[in-house]
mmCIF file of C-alpha atoms in Angstrom:
data_model
loop_
_atom_site.group_PDB
_atom_site.id
_atom_site.type_symbol
_atom_site.label_atom_id
_atom_site.label_comp_id
_atom_site.label_asym_id
_atom_site.label_seq_id
_atom_site.Cartn_x
_atom_site.Cartn_y
_atom_site.Cartn_z
ATOM 1 C CA ASN A 1 -13.116 0.272 -32.247
ATOM 2 C CA ARG A 2 -14.732 -1.699 -35.073
ATOM 3 C CA ARG A 3 -11.369 -2.588 -36.593
ATOM 4 C CA TYR A 4 -10.263 -4.341 -33.390
ATOM 5 C CA GLN A 5 -13.623 -6.091 -33.082
ATOM 6 C CA GLN A 6 -13.270 -7.436 -36.627
ATOM 7 C CA LEU A 7 -9.695 -8.492 -35.991
ATOM 8 C CA ARG A 8 -10.746 -10.379 -32.844
ATOM 9 C CA ARG A 9 -13.565 -12.084 -34.758
ATOM 10 C CA LEU A 10 -11.053 -13.187 -37.420
ATOM 11 C CA TYR A 11 -8.712 -14.923 -35.010
ATOM 12 C CA ALA A 12 -11.447 -16.133 -32.621
ATOM 13 C CA PRO A 13 -11.578 -19.643 -34.173
ATOM 14 C CA PHE A 14 -7.903 -20.102 -33.237
ATOM 15 C CA VAL A 15 -8.374 -19.111 -29.574
ATOM 16 C CA ASN A 16 -9.555 -21.765 -27.112
ATOM 17 C CA ARG A 17 -10.098 -19.530 -24.099
ATOM 18 C CA TRP A 18 -10.415 -15.767 -23.731
ATOM 19 C CA VAL A 19 -9.367 -14.263 -20.397
ATOM 20 C CA ALA A 20 -11.014 -10.995 -19.389
ATOM 21 C CA LEU A 21 -9.589 -8.922 -16.549
ATOM 22 C CA SER A 22 -12.918 -7.233 -15.779
ATOM 23 C CA GLU A 23 -16.671 -7.708 -16.166
ATOM 24 C CA ASP A 24 -16.683 -4.880 -18.728
ATOM 25 C CA LEU A 25 -14.099 -6.656 -20.857
ATOM 26 C CA ALA A 26 -15.989 -9.963 -20.590
ATOM 27 C CA ARG A 27 -19.174 -8.192 -21.735
ATOM 28 C CA TYR A 28 -17.278 -6.556 -24.600
ATOM 29 C CA LEU A 29 -15.956 -9.923 -25.784
ATOM 30 C CA THR A 30 -19.371 -11.592 -25.658
ATOM 31 C CA ASP A 31 -21.585 -8.716 -26.796
ATOM 32 C CA ALA A 32 -19.492 -6.623 -29.202
ATOM 33 C CA VAL A 33 -17.062 -9.218 -30.525
ATOM 34 C CA GLY A 34 -19.474 -12.176 -30.393
ATOM 35 C CA ILE A 35 -17.373 -14.682 -28.441
ATOM 36 C CA ALA A 36 -19.466 -17.471 -26.897
ATOM 37 C CA ARG A 37 -19.807 -16.970 -23.128
ATOM 38 C CA PRO A 38 -18.398 -20.427 -22.209
ATOM 39 C CA ARG A 39 -15.139 -19.485 -23.987
ATOM 40 C CA VAL A 40 -14.647 -16.371 -21.815
ATOM 41 C CA SER A 41 -13.124 -16.634 -18.338
ATOM 42 C CA GLN A 42 -12.780 -13.746 -15.984
ATOM 43 C CA ILE A 43 -9.691 -13.451 -13.815
ATOM 44 C CA TYR A 44 -9.045 -10.196 -11.979
ATOM 45 C CA ASN A 45 -5.536 -8.807 -11.731
ATOM 46 C CA GLY A 46 -4.113 -9.722 -8.360
ATOM 47 C CA VAL A 47 -2.833 -7.122 -5.956
ATOM 48 C CA ASP A 48 -0.152 -7.892 -3.397
ATOM 49 C CA LEU A 49 -1.734 -6.139 -0.433
ATOM 50 C CA SER A 50 1.468 -6.293 1.586
ATOM 51 C CA ARG A 51 3.202 -4.020 -0.965
ATOM 52 C CA PHE A 52 0.509 -1.343 -0.907
ATOM 53 C CA ASP A 53 -0.888 -1.497 2.626
ATOM 54 C CA ALA A 54 0.449 1.060 5.086
ATOM 55 C CA ALA A 55 2.714 -0.406 7.738
ATOM 56 C CA GLY A 56 1.560 -0.553 11.297
ATOM 57 C CA ILE A 57 -2.130 -1.352 10.920
ATOM 58 C CA PRO A 58 -2.972 -2.948 14.253
ATOM 59 C CA ALA A 59 -3.996 -6.582 14.501
ATOM 60 C CA GLY A 60 -7.733 -6.981 14.680
ATOM 61 C CA THR A 61 -8.447 -4.048 12.365
ATOM 62 C CA PRO A 62 -11.754 -4.717 10.549
ATOM 63 C CA THR A 63 -11.246 -6.132 7.104
ATOM 64 C CA ASP A 64 -13.114 -6.048 3.839
ATOM 65 C CA ALA A 65 -15.600 -8.916 3.918
ATOM 66 C CA THR A 66 -14.880 -10.055 0.363
ATOM 67 C CA THR A 67 -11.091 -9.929 0.288
ATOM 68 C CA GLY A 68 -9.967 -9.889 3.904
ATOM 69 C CA ALA A 69 -7.965 -6.745 3.113
ATOM 70 C CA SER A 70 -7.379 -4.127 5.747
ATOM 71 C CA PRO A 71 -8.767 -0.701 4.917
ATOM 72 C CA ALA A 72 -6.165 1.554 3.387
ATOM 73 C CA ARG A 73 -4.403 3.972 5.704
ATOM 74 C CA SER A 74 -1.769 6.506 4.888
ATOM 75 C CA SER A 75 1.699 5.504 6.007
ATOM 76 C CA GLY A 76 2.336 9.106 7.009
ATOM 77 C CA GLU A 77 5.709 8.833 5.253
ATOM 78 C CA PRO A 78 6.570 11.631 2.820
ATOM 79 C CA ILE A 79 6.748 10.777 -0.869
ATOM 80 C CA GLU A 80 10.213 11.463 -2.224
ATOM 81 C CA GLY A 81 10.147 14.718 -4.171
ATOM 82 C CA CYS A 82 6.569 15.563 -3.195
ATOM 83 C CA PRO A 83 6.062 19.124 -1.930
ATOM 84 C CA PHE A 84 3.303 18.004 0.445
ATOM 85 C CA ASN A 85 3.745 16.518 3.883
ATOM 86 C CA PRO A 86 1.386 13.655 4.820
ATOM 87 C CA GLN A 87 1.685 14.785 8.452
ATOM 88 C CA GLN A 88 0.167 18.184 7.565
ATOM 89 C CA HIS A 89 -1.944 17.449 4.500
ATOM 90 C CA ARG A 90 -4.595 14.968 3.434
ATOM 91 C CA LEU A 91 -3.344 13.448 0.205
ATOM 92 C CA VAL A 92 -5.837 12.170 -2.351
ATOM 93 C CA GLY A 93 -4.719 10.894 -5.676
ATOM 94 C CA THR A 94 -4.164 8.302 -8.302
ATOM 95 C CA VAL A 95 -1.429 6.427 -10.116
ATOM 96 C CA GLY A 96 -1.916 5.506 -13.756
ATOM 97 C CA ARG A 97 -1.614 6.383 -17.395
ATOM 98 C CA MET A 98 -3.149 9.726 -18.246
ATOM 99 C CA VAL A 99 -5.336 8.491 -21.089
ATOM 100 C CA ASP A 100 -9.056 8.639 -21.914
ATOM 101 C CA ILE A 101 -9.982 5.303 -20.362
ATOM 102 C CA LYS A 102 -8.420 6.323 -17.019
ATOM 103 C CA ALA A 103 -10.144 9.758 -17.136
ATOM 104 C CA PRO A 104 -7.574 11.770 -15.168
ATOM 105 C CA THR A 105 -9.318 15.031 -16.012
ATOM 106 C CA HIS A 106 -12.396 13.827 -14.099
ATOM 107 C CA LEU A 107 -10.301 13.613 -10.937
ATOM 108 C CA ALA A 108 -8.833 17.070 -11.554
ATOM 109 C CA ARG A 109 -12.337 18.507 -12.086
ATOM 110 C CA ALA A 110 -13.659 16.749 -8.984
ATOM 111 C CA PHE A 111 -10.785 18.155 -6.914
ATOM 112 C CA VAL A 112 -11.463 21.689 -8.174
ATOM 113 C CA ALA A 113 -15.210 21.276 -7.548
ATOM 114 C CA LEU A 114 -14.612 19.981 -4.026
ATOM 115 C CA LEU A 115 -12.407 22.966 -3.202
ATOM 116 C CA ALA A 116 -15.081 25.298 -4.592
ATOM 117 C CA GLN A 117 -17.655 23.690 -2.294
ATOM 118 C CA ARG A 118 -15.315 23.532 0.699
ATOM 119 C CA PRO A 119 -12.839 26.437 0.477
ATOM 120 C CA ASP A 120 -11.824 25.771 4.076
ATOM 121 C CA TRP A 121 -10.164 22.526 2.866
ATOM 122 C CA ARG A 122 -7.642 24.416 0.694
ATOM 123 C CA ASP A 123 -5.167 24.564 3.576
ATOM 124 C CA ARG A 124 -5.112 20.764 4.111
ATOM 125 C CA LEU A 125 -6.299 18.880 1.025
ATOM 126 C CA ARG A 126 -3.762 18.044 -1.692
ATOM 127 C CA LEU A 127 -3.992 16.154 -4.975
ATOM 128 C CA VAL A 128 -1.316 13.715 -6.183
ATOM 129 C CA MET A 129 -1.580 12.448 -9.761
ATOM 130 C CA VAL A 130 1.293 10.134 -10.694
ATOM 131 C CA GLY A 131 1.619 9.064 -14.307
ATOM 132 C CA ASP A 132 2.089 10.442 -17.754
ATOM 133 C CA GLY A 133 0.214 10.508 -21.010
ATOM 134 C CA PRO A 134 -1.627 12.693 -23.482
ATOM 135 C CA LEU A 135 -4.140 14.014 -20.911
ATOM 136 C CA ARG A 136 -1.585 15.233 -18.395
ATOM 137 C CA ALA A 137 -1.502 18.747 -19.892
ATOM 138 C CA GLU A 138 -5.306 18.872 -19.900
ATOM 139 C CA ALA A 139 -5.428 17.855 -16.216
ATOM 140 C CA GLU A 140 -2.891 20.607 -15.449
ATOM 141 C CA THR A 141 -5.038 23.101 -17.383
ATOM 142 C CA VAL A 142 -8.149 22.105 -15.388
ATOM 143 C CA LEU A 143 -6.253 22.581 -12.127
ATOM 144 C CA ALA A 144 -4.861 25.946 -13.244
ATOM 145 C CA ALA A 145 -8.307 27.179 -14.304
ATOM 146 C CA GLY A 146 -9.624 26.187 -10.869
ATOM 147 C CA ASP A 147 -6.778 27.988 -9.070
ATOM 148 C CA ALA A 148 -5.596 24.631 -7.702
ATOM 149 C CA SER A 149 -2.208 24.147 -9.380
ATOM 150 C CA ALA A 150 -0.316 24.901 -6.166
ATOM 151 C CA LEU A 151 -2.425 22.289 -4.365
ATOM 152 C CA ALA A 152 -1.644 19.500 -6.847
ATOM 153 C CA TRP A 153 1.484 17.526 -7.690
ATOM 154 C CA LEU A 154 1.799 15.812 -11.079
ATOM 155 C CA PRO A 155 5.330 14.402 -11.150
ATOM 156 C CA GLY A 156 4.902 12.191 -14.211
ATOM 157 C CA GLU A 157 5.879 8.529 -14.328
ATOM 158 C CA ARG A 158 7.553 7.078 -11.216
ATOM 159 C CA SER A 159 8.974 3.738 -10.200
ATOM 160 C CA ASP A 160 8.050 3.957 -6.486
ATOM 161 C CA VAL A 161 4.307 3.344 -6.912
ATOM 162 C CA PRO A 162 3.851 1.321 -3.673
ATOM 163 C CA ASP A 163 5.457 4.124 -1.651
ATOM 164 C CA VAL A 164 3.246 6.723 -3.324
ATOM 165 C CA MET A 165 0.081 4.679 -2.770
ATOM 166 C CA ARG A 166 0.912 4.010 0.887
ATOM 167 C CA ALA A 167 1.235 7.759 1.461
ATOM 168 C CA LEU A 168 -2.204 8.555 0.017
ATOM 169 C CA ASP A 169 -5.158 8.978 2.364
ATOM 170 C CA ALA A 170 -7.556 8.215 -0.485
ATOM 171 C CA PHE A 171 -6.847 6.518 -3.805
#
């Protein structure tokens, strides 16, 4: 948005250090806004792995070489209010705002496409999309058009995000 770029350029002389939470944002600040690279630091958002990691991962499980994190595993615990059982279904999903930058409709389309390619997965694969926003209705429309509404759960905004994420087999 040009207006925001201009606004950032206007107050840039009053900012000593810009903190970007991603490489994309750092590039935006340097390339589009024109902030000098030495004034931009990049610090990723931290994630408390103990809150989101499924309980019971055995000691000695291989870890991610860069972070030391254990690979995600479903907790197998049901999500409160969810019509799907992690013991019977493979849950794939996401948690986030349903807005353009998060592209929730891409996930809905991918889910529908996967079921079209692998119809035998319809009895086990389920989609969980937690969050709310202007694209929620569009994601629901995509799922309905792909005859996948009954295989998806879109409960809206929730406060038990760690529990939801621990129950997912793939995020």
